[in-house]
PDB file of C-alpha atoms in Angstrom:
ATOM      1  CA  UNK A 136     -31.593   5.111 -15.558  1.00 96.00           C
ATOM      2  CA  UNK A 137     -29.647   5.574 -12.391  1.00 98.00           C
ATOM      3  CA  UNK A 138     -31.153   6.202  -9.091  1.00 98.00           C
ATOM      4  CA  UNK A 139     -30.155   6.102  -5.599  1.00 98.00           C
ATOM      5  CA  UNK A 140     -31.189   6.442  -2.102  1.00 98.00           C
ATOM      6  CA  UNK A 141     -28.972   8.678  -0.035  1.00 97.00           C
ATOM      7  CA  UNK A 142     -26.882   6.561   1.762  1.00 96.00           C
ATOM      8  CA  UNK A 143     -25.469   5.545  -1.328  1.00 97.00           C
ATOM      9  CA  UNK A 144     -25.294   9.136  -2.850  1.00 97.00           C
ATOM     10  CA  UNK A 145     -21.671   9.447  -3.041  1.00 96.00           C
ATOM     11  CA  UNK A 146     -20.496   6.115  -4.994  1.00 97.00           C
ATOM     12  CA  UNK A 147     -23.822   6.545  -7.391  1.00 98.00           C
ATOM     13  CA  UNK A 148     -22.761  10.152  -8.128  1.00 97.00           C
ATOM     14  CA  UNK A 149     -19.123   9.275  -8.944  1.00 97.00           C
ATOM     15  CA  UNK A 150     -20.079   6.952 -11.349  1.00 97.00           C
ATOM     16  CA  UNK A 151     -22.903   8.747 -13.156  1.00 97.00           C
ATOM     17  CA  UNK A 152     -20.107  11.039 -13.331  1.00 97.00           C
ATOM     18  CA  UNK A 153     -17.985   8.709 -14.865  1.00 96.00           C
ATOM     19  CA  UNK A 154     -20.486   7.421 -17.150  1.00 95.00           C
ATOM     20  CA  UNK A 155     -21.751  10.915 -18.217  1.00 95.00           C
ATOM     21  CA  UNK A 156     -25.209  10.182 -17.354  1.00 95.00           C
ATOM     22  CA  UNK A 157     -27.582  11.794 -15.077  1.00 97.00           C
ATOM     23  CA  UNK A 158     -28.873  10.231 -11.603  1.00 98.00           C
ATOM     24  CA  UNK A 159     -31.927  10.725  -9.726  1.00 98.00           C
ATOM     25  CA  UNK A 160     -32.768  10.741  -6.128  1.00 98.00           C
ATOM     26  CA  UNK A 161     -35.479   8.454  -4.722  1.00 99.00           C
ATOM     27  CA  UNK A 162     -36.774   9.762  -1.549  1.00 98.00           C
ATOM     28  CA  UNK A 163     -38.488   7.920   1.677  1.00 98.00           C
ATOM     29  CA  UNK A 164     -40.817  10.145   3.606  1.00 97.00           C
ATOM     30  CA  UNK A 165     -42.682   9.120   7.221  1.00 96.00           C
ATOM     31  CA  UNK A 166     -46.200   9.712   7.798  1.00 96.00           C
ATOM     32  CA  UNK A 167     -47.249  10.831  11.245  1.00 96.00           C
ATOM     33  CA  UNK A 168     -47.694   7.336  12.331  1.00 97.00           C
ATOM     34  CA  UNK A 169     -44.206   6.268  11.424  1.00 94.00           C
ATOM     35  CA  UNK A 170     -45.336   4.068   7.619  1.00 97.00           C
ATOM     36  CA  UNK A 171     -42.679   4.877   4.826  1.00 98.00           C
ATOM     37  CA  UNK A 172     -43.980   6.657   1.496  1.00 98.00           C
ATOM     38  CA  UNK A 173     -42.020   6.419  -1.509  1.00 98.00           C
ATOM     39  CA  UNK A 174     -41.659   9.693  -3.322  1.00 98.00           C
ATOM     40  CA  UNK A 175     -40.204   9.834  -7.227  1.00 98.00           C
ATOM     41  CA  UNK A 176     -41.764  11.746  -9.523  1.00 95.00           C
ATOM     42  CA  UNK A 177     -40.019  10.845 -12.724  1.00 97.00           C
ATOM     43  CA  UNK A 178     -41.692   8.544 -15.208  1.00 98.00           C
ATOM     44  CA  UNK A 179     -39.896   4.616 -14.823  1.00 98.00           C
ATOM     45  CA  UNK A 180     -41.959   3.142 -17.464  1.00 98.00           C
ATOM     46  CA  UNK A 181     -39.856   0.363 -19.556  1.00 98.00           C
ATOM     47  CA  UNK A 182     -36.841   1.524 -18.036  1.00 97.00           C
ATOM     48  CA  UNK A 183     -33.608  -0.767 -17.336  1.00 97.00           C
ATOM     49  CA  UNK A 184     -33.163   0.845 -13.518  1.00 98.00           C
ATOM     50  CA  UNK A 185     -29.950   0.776 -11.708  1.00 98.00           C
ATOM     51  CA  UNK A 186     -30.585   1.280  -7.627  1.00 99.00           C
ATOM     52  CA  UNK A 187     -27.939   2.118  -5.630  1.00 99.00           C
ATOM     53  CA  UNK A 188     -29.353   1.101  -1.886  1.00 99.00           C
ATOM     54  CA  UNK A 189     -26.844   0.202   0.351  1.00 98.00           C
ATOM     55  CA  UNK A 190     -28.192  -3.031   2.946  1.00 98.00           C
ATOM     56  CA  UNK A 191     -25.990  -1.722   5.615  1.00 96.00           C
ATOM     57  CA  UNK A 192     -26.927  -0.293   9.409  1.00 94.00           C
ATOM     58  CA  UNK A 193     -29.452   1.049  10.464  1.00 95.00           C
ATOM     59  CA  UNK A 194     -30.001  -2.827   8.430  1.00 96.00           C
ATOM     60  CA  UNK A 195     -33.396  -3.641   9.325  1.00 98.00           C
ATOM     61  CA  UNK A 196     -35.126  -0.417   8.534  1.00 98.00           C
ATOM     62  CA  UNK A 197     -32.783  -0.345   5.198  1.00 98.00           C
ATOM     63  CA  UNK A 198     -34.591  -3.765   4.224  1.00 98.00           C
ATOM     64  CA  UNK A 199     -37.898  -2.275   4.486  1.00 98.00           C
ATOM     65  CA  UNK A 200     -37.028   0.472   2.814  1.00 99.00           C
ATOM     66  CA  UNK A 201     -35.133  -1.132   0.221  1.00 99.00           C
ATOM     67  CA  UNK A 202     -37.875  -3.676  -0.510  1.00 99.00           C
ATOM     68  CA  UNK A 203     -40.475  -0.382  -0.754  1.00 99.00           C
ATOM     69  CA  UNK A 204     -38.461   1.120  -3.706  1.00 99.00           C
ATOM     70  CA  UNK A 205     -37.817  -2.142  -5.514  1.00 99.00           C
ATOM     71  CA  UNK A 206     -41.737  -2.917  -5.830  1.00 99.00           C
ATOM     72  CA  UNK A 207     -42.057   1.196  -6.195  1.00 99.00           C
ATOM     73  CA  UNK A 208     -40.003   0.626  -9.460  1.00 99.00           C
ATOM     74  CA  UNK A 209     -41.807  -2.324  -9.979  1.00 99.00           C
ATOM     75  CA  UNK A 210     -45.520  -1.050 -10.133  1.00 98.00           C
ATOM     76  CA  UNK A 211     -44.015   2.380 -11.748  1.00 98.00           C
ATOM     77  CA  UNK A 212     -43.534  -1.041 -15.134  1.00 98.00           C
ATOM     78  CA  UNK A 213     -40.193  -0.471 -14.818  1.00 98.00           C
ATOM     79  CA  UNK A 214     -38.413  -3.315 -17.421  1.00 97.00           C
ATOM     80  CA  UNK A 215     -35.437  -4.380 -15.570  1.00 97.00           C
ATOM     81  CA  UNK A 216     -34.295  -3.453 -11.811  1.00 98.00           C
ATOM     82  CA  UNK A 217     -30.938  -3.982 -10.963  1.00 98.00           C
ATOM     83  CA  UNK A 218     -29.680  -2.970  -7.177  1.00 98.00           C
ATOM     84  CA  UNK A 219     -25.954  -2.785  -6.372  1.00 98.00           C
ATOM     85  CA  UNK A 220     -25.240  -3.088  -2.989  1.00 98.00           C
ATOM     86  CA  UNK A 221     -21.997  -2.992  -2.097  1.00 98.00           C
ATOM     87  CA  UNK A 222     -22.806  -4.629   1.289  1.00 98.00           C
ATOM     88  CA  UNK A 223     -24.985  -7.207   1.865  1.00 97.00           C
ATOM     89  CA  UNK A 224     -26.521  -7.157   5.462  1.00 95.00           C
ATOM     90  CA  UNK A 225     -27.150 -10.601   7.283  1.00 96.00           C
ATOM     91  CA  UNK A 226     -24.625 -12.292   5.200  1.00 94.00           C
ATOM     92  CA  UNK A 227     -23.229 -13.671   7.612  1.00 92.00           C
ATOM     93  CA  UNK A 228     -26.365 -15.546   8.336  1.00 92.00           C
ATOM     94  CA  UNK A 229     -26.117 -17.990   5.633  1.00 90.00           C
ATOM     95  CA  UNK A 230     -27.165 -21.073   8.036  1.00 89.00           C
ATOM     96  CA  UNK A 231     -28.985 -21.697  11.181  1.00 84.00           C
ATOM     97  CA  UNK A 232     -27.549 -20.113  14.166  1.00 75.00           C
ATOM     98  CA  UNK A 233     -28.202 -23.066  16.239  1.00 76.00           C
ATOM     99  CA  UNK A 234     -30.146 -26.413  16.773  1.00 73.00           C
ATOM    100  CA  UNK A 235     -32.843 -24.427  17.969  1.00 75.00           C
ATOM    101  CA  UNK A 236     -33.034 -21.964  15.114  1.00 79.00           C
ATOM    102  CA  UNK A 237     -33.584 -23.054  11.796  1.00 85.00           C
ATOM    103  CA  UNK A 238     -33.912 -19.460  10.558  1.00 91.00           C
ATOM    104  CA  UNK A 239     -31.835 -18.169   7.936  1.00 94.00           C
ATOM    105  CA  UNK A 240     -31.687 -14.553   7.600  1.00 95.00           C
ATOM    106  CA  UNK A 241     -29.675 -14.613   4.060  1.00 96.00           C
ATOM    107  CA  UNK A 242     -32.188 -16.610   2.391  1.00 96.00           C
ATOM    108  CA  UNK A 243     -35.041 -14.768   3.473  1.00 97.00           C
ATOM    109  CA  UNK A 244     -33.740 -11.505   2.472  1.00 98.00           C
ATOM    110  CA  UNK A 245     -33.463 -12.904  -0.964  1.00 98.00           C
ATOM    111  CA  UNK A 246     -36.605 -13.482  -0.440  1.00 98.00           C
ATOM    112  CA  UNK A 247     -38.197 -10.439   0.448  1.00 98.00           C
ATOM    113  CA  UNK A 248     -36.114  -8.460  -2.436  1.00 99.00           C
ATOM    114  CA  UNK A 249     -37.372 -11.105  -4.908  1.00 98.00           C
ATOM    115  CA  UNK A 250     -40.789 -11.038  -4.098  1.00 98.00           C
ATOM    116  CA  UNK A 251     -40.354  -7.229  -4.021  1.00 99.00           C
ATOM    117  CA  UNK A 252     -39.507  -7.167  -7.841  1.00 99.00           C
ATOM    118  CA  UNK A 253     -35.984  -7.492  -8.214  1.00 99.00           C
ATOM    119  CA  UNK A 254     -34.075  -8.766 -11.569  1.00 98.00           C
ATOM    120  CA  UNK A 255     -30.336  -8.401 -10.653  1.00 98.00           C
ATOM    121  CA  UNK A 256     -28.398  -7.861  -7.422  1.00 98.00           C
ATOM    122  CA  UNK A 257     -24.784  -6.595  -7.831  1.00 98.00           C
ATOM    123  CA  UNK A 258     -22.307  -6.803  -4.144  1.00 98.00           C
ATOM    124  CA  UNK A 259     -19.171  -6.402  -3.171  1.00 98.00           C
ATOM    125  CA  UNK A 260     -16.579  -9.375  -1.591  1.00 96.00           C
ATOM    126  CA  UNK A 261     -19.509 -10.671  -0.666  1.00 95.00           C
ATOM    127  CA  UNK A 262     -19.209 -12.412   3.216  1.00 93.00           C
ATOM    128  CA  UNK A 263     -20.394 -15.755   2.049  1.00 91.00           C
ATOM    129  CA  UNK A 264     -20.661 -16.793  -1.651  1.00 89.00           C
ATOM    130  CA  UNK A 265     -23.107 -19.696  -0.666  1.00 90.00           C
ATOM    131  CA  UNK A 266     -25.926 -17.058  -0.471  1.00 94.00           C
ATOM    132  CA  UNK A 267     -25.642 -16.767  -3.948  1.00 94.00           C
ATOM    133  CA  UNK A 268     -27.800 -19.760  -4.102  1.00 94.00           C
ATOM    134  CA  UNK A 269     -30.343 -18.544  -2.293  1.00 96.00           C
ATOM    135  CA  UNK A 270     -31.532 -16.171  -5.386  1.00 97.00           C
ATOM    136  CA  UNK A 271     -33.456 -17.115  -8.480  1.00 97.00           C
ATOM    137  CA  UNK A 272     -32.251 -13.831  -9.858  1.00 98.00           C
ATOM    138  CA  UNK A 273     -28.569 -13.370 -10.232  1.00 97.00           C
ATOM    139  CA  UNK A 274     -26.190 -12.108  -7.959  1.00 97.00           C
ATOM    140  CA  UNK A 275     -22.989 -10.669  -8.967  1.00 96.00           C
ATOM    141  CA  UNK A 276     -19.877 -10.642  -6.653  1.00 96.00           C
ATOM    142  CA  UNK A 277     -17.595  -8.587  -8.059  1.00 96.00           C
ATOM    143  CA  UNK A 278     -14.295  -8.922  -5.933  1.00 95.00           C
ATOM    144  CA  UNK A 279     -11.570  -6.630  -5.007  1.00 95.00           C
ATOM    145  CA  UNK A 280      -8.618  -9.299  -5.542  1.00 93.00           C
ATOM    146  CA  UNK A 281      -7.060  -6.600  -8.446  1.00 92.00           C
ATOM    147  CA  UNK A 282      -6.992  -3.638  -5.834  1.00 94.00           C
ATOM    148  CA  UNK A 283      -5.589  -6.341  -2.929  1.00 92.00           C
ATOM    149  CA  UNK A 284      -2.457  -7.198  -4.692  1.00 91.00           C
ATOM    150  CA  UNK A 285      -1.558  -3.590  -5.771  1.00 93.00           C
ATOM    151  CA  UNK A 286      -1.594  -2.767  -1.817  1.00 93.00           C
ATOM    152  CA  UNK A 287       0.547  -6.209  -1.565  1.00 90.00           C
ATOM    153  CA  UNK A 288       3.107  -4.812  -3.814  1.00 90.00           C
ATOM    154  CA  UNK A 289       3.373  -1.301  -2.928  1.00 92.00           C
ATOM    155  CA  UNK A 290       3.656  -2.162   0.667  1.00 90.00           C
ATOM    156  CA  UNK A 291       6.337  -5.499   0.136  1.00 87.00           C
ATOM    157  CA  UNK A 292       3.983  -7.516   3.066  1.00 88.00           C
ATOM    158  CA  UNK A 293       3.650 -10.848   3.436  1.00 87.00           C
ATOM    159  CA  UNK A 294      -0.223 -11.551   3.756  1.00 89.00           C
ATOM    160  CA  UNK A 295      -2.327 -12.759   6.664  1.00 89.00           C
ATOM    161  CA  UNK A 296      -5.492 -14.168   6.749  1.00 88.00           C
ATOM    162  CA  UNK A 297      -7.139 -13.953  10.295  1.00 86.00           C
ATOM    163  CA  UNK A 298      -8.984 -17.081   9.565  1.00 83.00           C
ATOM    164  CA  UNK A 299      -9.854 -20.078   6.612  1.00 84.00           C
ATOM    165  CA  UNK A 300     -12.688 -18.117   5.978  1.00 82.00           C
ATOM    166  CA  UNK A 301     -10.545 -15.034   4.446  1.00 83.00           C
ATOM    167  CA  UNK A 302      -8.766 -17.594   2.840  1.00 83.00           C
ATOM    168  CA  UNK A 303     -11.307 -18.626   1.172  1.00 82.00           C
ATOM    169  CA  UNK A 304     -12.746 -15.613   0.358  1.00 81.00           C
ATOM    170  CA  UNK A 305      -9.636 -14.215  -1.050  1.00 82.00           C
ATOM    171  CA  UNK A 306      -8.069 -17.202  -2.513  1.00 75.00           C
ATOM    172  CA  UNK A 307      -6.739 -15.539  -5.216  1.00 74.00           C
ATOM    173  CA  UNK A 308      -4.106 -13.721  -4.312  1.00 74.00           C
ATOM    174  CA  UNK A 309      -3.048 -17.017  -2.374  1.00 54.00           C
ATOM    175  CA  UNK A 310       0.192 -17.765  -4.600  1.00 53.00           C
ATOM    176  CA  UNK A 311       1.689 -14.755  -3.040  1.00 53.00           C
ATOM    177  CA  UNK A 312       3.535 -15.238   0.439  1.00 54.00           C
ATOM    178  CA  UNK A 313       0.413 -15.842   3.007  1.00 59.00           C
ATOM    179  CA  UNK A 314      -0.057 -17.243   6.338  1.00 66.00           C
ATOM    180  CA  UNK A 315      -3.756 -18.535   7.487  1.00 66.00           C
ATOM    181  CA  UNK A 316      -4.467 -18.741  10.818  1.00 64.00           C
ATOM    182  CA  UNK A 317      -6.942 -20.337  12.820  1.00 59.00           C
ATOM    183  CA  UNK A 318      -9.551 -18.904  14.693  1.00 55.00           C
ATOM    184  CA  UNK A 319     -12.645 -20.683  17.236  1.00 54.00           C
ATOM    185  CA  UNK A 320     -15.574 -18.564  18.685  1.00 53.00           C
ATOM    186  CA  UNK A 321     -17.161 -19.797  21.757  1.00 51.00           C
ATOM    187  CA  UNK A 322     -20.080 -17.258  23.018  1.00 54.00           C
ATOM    188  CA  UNK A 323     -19.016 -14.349  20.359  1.00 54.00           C
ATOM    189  CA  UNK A 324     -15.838 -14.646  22.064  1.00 52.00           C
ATOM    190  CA  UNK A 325     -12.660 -14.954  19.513  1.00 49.00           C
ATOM    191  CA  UNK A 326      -9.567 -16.710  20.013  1.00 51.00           C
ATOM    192  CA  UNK A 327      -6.916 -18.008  17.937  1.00 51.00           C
ATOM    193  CA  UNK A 328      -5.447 -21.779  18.484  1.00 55.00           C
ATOM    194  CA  UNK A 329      -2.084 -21.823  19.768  1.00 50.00           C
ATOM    195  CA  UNK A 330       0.145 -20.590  16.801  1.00 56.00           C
ATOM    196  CA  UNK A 331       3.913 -19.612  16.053  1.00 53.00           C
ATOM    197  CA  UNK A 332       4.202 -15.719  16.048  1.00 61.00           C
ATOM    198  CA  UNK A 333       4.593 -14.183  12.945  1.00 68.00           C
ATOM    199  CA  UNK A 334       7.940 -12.373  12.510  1.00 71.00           C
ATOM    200  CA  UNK A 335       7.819 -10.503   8.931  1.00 74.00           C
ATOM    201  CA  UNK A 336       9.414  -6.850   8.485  1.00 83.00           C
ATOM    202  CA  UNK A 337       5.834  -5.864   6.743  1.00 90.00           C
ATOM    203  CA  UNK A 338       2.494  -8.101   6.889  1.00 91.00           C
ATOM    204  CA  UNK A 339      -0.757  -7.232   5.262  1.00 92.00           C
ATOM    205  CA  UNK A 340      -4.068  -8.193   7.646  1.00 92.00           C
ATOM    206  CA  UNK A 341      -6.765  -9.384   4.832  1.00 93.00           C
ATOM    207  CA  UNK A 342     -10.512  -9.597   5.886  1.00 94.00           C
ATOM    208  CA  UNK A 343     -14.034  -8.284   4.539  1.00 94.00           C
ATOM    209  CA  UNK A 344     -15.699  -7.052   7.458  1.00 95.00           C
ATOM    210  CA  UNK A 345     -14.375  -4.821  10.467  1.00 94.00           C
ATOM    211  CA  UNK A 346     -17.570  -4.647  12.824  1.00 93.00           C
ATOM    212  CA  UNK A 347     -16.608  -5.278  16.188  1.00 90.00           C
ATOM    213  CA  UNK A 348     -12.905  -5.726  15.420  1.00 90.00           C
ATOM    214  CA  UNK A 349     -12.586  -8.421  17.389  1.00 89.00           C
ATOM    215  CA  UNK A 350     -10.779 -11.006  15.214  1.00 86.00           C
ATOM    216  CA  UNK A 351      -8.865  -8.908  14.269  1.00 89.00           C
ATOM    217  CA  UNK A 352      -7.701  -7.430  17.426  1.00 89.00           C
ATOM    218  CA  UNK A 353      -7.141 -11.221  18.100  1.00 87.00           C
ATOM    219  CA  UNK A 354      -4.935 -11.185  15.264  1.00 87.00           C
ATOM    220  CA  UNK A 355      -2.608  -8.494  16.147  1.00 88.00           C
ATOM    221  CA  UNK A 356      -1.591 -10.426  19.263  1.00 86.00           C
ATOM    222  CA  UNK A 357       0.128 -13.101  17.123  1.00 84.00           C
ATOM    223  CA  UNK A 358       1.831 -10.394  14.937  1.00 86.00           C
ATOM    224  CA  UNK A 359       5.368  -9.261  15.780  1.00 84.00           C
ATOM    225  CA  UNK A 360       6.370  -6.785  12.698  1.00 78.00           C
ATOM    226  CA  UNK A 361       7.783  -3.336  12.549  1.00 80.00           C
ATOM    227  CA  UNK A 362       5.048  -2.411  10.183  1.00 91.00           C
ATOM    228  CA  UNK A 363       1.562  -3.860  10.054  1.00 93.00           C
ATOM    229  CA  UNK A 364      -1.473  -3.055   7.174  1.00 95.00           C
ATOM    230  CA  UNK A 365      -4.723  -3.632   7.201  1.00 95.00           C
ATOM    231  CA  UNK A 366      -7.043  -4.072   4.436  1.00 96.00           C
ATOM    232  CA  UNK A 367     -10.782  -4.402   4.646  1.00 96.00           C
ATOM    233  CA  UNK A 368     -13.348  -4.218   2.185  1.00 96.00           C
ATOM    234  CA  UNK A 369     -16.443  -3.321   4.798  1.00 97.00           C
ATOM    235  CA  UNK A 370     -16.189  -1.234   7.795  1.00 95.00           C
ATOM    236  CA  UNK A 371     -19.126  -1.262   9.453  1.00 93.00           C
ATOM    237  CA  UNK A 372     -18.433   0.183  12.652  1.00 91.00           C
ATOM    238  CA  UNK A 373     -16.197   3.236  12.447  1.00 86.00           C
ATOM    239  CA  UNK A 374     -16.680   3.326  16.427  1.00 83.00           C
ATOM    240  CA  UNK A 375     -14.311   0.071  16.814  1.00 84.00           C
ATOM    241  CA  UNK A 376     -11.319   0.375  18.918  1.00 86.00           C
ATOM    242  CA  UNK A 377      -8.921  -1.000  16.392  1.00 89.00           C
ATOM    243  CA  UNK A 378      -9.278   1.528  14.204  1.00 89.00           C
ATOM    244  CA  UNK A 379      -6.865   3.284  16.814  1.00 86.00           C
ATOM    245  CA  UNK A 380      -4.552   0.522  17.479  1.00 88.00           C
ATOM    246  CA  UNK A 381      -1.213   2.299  17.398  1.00 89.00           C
ATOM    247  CA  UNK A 382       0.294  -0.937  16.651  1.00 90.00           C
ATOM    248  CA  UNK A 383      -1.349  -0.419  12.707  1.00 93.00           C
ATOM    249  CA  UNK A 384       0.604   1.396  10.609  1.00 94.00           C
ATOM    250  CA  UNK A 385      -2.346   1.837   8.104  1.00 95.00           C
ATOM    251  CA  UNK A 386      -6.143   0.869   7.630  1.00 95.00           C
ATOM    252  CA  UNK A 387      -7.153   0.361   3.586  1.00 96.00           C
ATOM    253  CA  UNK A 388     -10.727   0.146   3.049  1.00 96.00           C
ATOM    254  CA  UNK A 389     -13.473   0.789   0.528  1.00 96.00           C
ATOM    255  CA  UNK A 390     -16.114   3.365  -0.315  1.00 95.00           C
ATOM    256  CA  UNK A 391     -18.704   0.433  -0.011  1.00 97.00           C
ATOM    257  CA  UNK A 392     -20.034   2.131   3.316  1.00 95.00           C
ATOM    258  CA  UNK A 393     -20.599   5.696   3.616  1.00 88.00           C
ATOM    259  CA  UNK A 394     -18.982   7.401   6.671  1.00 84.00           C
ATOM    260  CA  UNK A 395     -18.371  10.675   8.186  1.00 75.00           C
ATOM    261  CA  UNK A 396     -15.621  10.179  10.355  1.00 74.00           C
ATOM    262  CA  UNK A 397     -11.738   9.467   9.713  1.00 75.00           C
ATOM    263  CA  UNK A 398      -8.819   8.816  10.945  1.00 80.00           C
ATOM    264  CA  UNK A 399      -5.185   9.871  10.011  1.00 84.00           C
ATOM    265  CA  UNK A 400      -4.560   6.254   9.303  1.00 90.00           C
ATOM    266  CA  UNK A 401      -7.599   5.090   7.101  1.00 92.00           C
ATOM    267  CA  UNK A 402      -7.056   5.573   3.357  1.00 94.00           C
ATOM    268  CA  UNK A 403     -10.254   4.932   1.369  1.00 94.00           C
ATOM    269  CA  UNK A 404     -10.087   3.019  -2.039  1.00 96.00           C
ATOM    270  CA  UNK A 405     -12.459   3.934  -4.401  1.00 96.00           C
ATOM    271  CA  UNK A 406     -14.559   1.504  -6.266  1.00 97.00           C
ATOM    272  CA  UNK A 407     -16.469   3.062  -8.652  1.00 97.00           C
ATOM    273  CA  UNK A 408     -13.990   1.684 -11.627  1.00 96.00           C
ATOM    274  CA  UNK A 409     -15.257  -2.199 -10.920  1.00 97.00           C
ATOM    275  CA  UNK A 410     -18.669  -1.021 -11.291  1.00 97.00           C
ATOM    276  CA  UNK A 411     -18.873   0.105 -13.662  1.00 96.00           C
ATOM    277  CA  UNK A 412     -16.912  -2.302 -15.953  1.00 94.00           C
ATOM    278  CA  UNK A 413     -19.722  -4.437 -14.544  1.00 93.00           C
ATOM    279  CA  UNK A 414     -22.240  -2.343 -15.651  1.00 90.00           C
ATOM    280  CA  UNK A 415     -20.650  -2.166 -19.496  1.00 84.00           C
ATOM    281  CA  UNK A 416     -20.165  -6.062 -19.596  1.00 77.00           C
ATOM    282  CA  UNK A 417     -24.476  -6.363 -18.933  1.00 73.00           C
ATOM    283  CA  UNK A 418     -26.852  -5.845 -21.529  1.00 62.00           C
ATOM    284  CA  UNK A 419     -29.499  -6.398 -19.255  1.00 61.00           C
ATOM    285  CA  UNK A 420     -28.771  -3.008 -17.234  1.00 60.00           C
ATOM    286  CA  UNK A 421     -28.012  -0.615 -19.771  1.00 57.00           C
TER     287      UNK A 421
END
């Protein structure tokens, strides 16, 4: 059975679509003193449930909320919960933030959602892949590598990484031409050590997340091409500056967030396809 919380509504309903299934939307309601009731009136007993919950902003309230319909499911004796979550809030938190802070926000998420109820947590290019190890239950990364090197050919760029991190991340398109380069932050502010500009007729910019923009705006200043691409699989702030830069020919991105606002340059890549040939390769989930 699929079901989804509205701020994943679109993706879920393209693939139900897809699938030729129905989906069914779980509801949060507030109580006059602000506590979260769970309203779904359908019977979940010794069902294989697919949630689509997106941990994305407003993040913190999405983790309670998120956490409330897993163990929701849960009680309701559902058999198997899987969540797909294109986006993974605090994943960049996969280690202490300092000397003084031996918190780690990734781990205890996994945490929370596993004491919650969870069986199976699918994600998209997933920030860090260390966090897998912070589950019992699986978590599936299922990357965008195929959809990366189409936008690689049809645009003839060379490909930079704004850091070894991307790299990493992305390491497998990393036969085709790339150039890494290297980036320091010192009191969230970014710069780049000293490098050679880059002089290509069309480059390709490569990261996961856009939230401030400011690596990548640190980026562009090392860039010297008559036609630069972007291509990032998580915008989480639509607001950021960059997204104007008029030195960017064009923005690609994913449906992993929904948004309301656009711009001329942003072209959207669906990802409803990867999905659900996840979703036909697990017994567990269907």
């Amino acid at each position: 059975m699929l079901i989804f919380y509205k701020n994943l509504q679109t993706l879920c309903k393209k693939i139900s679509y897809k699938l030729n299934t129905k989906s069914h939307e779980i509801k949060i309601e507030k109580y006059h003193n602000g506590e979260y009731i769970v309203k779904f009136k359908k019977s979940l007993i010794n069902k294989k449930i697919i949630l689509f919950f997106n941990l994305c902003k407003p993040i913190n309230i999405n983790i309670i909320k998120c956490n409330f319909i897993i163990n929701f499911i849960h009680q309701a004796q559902a058999k198997h919960i899987t969540l797909i979550s294109p986006y993974i809030g605090y994943c960049r938190q996969d280690r202490p933030t300092d000397t003084n802070n031996n918190l780690i926000a990734a781990k205890l998420l996994a945490q929370l959602l596993e004491t919650a109820g969870l069986n199976k947590i699918i994600t998209i290019d997933i920030h860090s892949e260390q966090i897998a190890g912070f589950y019992k239950i699986p978590l599936i990364n299922i990357k965008t590598t195929t959809i990366i090197k189409k936008l690689i050919q049809a645009t003839h760029s060379k490909v930079i990484f704004p850091d070894t991190g991307s790299f990493n991340r992305f390491k497998n398109i990393s036969s085709l031409t790339t150039h890494t380069l290297n980036k320091t932050r010192t009191n969230n502010k970014i710069t780049l050590n000293k490098t050679a500009i880059i002089k290509h007729n069309n480059v390709i910019i490569i990261d996961d997340i856009l939230d401030t923009g400011a690596t990548l705006t640190a980026t562009l200043k090392q860039i010297k091409s008559a036609h630069i691409y972007m291509y990032i699989s998580h915008i989480t702030n639509y607001n950021a500056q960059i997204l104007k830069n008029n030195k960017i020919k064009k923005i690609f991105t994913t449906n992993t967030i929904q948004h309301t606002q656009y711009y001329k340059k942003l072209t959207q890549i669906d990802i409803s396809k990867l999905i659900i040939k996840k979703i036909h390769h697990d017994k567990n989930i269907h």
